[in-house]
Tab-separated table of N, CA and C in Angstrom:
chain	number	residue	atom	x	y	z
A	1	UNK	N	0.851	-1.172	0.000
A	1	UNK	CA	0.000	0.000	0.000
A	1	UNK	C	0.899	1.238	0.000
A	2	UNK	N	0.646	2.005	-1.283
A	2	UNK	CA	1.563	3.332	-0.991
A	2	UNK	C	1.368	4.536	-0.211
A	3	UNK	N	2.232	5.233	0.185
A	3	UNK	CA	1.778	6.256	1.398
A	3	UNK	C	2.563	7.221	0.621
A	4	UNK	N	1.961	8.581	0.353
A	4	UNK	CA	2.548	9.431	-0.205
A	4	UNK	C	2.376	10.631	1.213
A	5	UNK	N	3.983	11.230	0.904
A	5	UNK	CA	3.885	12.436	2.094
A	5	UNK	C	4.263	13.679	1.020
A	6	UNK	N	3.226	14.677	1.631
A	6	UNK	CA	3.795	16.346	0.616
A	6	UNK	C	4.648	17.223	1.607
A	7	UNK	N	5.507	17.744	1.609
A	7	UNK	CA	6.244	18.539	2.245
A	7	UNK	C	6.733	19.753	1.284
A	8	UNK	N	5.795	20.902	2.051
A	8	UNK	CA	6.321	21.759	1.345
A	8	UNK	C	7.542	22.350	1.072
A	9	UNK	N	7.516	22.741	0.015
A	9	UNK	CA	8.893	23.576	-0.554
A	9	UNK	C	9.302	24.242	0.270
A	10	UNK	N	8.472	25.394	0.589
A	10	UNK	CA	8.343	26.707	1.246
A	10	UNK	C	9.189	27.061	2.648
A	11	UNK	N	8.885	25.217	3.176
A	11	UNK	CA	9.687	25.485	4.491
A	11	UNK	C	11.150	25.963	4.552
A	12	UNK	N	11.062	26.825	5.966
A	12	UNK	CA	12.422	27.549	6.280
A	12	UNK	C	13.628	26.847	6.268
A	13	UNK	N	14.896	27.431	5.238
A	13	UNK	CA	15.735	26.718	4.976
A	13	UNK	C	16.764	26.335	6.485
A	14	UNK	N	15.930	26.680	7.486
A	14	UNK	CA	16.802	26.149	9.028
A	14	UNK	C	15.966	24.747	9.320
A	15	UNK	N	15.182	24.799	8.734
A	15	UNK	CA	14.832	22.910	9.099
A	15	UNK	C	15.371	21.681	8.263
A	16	UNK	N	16.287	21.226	9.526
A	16	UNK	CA	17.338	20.580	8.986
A	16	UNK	C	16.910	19.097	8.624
A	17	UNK	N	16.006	18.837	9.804
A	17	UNK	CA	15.215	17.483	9.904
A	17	UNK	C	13.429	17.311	9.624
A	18	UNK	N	12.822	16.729	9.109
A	18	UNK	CA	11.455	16.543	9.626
A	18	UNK	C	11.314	14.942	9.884
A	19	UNK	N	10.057	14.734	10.983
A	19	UNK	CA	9.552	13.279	11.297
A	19	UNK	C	8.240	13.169	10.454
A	20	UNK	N	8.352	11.962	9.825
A	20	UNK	CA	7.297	11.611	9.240
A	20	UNK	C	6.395	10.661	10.411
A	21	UNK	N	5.193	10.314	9.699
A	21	UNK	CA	4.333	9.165	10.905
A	21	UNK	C	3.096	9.211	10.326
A	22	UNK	N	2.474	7.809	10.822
A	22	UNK	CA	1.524	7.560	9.772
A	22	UNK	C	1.095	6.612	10.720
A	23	UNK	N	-0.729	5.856	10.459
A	23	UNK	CA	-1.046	4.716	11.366
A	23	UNK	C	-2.255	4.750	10.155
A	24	UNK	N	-2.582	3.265	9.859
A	24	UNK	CA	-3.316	2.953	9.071
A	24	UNK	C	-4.705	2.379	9.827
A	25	UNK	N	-5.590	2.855	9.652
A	25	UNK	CA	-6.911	2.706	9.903
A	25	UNK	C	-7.975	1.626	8.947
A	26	UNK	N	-8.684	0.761	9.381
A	26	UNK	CA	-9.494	0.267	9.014
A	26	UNK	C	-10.810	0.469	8.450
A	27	UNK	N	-10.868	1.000	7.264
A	27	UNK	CA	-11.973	1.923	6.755
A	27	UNK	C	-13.654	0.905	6.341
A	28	UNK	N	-14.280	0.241	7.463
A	28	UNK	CA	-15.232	-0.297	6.876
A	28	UNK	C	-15.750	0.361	5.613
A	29	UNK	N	-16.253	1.004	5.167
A	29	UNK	CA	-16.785	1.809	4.300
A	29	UNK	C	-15.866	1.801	3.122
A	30	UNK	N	-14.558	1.553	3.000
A	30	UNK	CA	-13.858	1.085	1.715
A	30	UNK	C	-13.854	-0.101	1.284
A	31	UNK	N	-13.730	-1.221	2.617
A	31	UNK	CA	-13.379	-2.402	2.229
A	31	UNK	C	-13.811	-3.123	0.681
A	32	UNK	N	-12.667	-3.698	0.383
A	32	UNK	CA	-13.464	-4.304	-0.975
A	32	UNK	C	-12.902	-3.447	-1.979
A	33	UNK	N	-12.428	-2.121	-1.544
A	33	UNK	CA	-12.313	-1.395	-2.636
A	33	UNK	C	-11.021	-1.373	-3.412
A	34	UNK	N	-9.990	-1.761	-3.072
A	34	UNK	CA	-8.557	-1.976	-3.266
A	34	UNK	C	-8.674	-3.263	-4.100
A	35	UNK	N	-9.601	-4.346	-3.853
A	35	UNK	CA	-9.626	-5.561	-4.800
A	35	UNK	C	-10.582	-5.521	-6.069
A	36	UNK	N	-11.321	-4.451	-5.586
A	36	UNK	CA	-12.400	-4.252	-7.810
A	36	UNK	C	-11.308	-3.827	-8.127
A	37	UNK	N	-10.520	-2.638	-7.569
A	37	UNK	CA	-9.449	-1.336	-8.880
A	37	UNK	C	-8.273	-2.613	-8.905
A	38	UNK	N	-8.200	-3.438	-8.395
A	38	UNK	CA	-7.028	-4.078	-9.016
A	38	UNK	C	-7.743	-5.297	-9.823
A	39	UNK	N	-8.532	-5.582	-9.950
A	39	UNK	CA	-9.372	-6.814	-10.725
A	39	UNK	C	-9.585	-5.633	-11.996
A	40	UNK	N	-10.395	-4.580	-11.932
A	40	UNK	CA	-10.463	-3.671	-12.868
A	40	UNK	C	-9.429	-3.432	-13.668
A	41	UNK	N	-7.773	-3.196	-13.407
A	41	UNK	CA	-6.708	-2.638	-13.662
A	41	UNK	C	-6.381	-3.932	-14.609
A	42	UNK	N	-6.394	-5.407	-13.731
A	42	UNK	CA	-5.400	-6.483	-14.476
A	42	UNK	C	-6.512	-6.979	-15.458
């Protein structure tokens, strides 16, 4: 599953570091949906 992060440009050129973080949730309301778009796709 891909996880895309945006980090802006904009930030001040004194930030030397950033932390990323992420927790994946169980979306009743999608389920199912990741297996049509790939049945669809192949």
């Amino acid at each position: 599953m891909p996880v895309r992060f945006v980090v802006d440009p904009r930030q001040p050129r004194s930030f030397s570091m950033i932390t990323l973080a992420y927790t994946f949730y169980e979306n009743p309301l999608a389920a199912g949906t990741a297996t049509v778009a790939a049945a669809s796709a192949g």
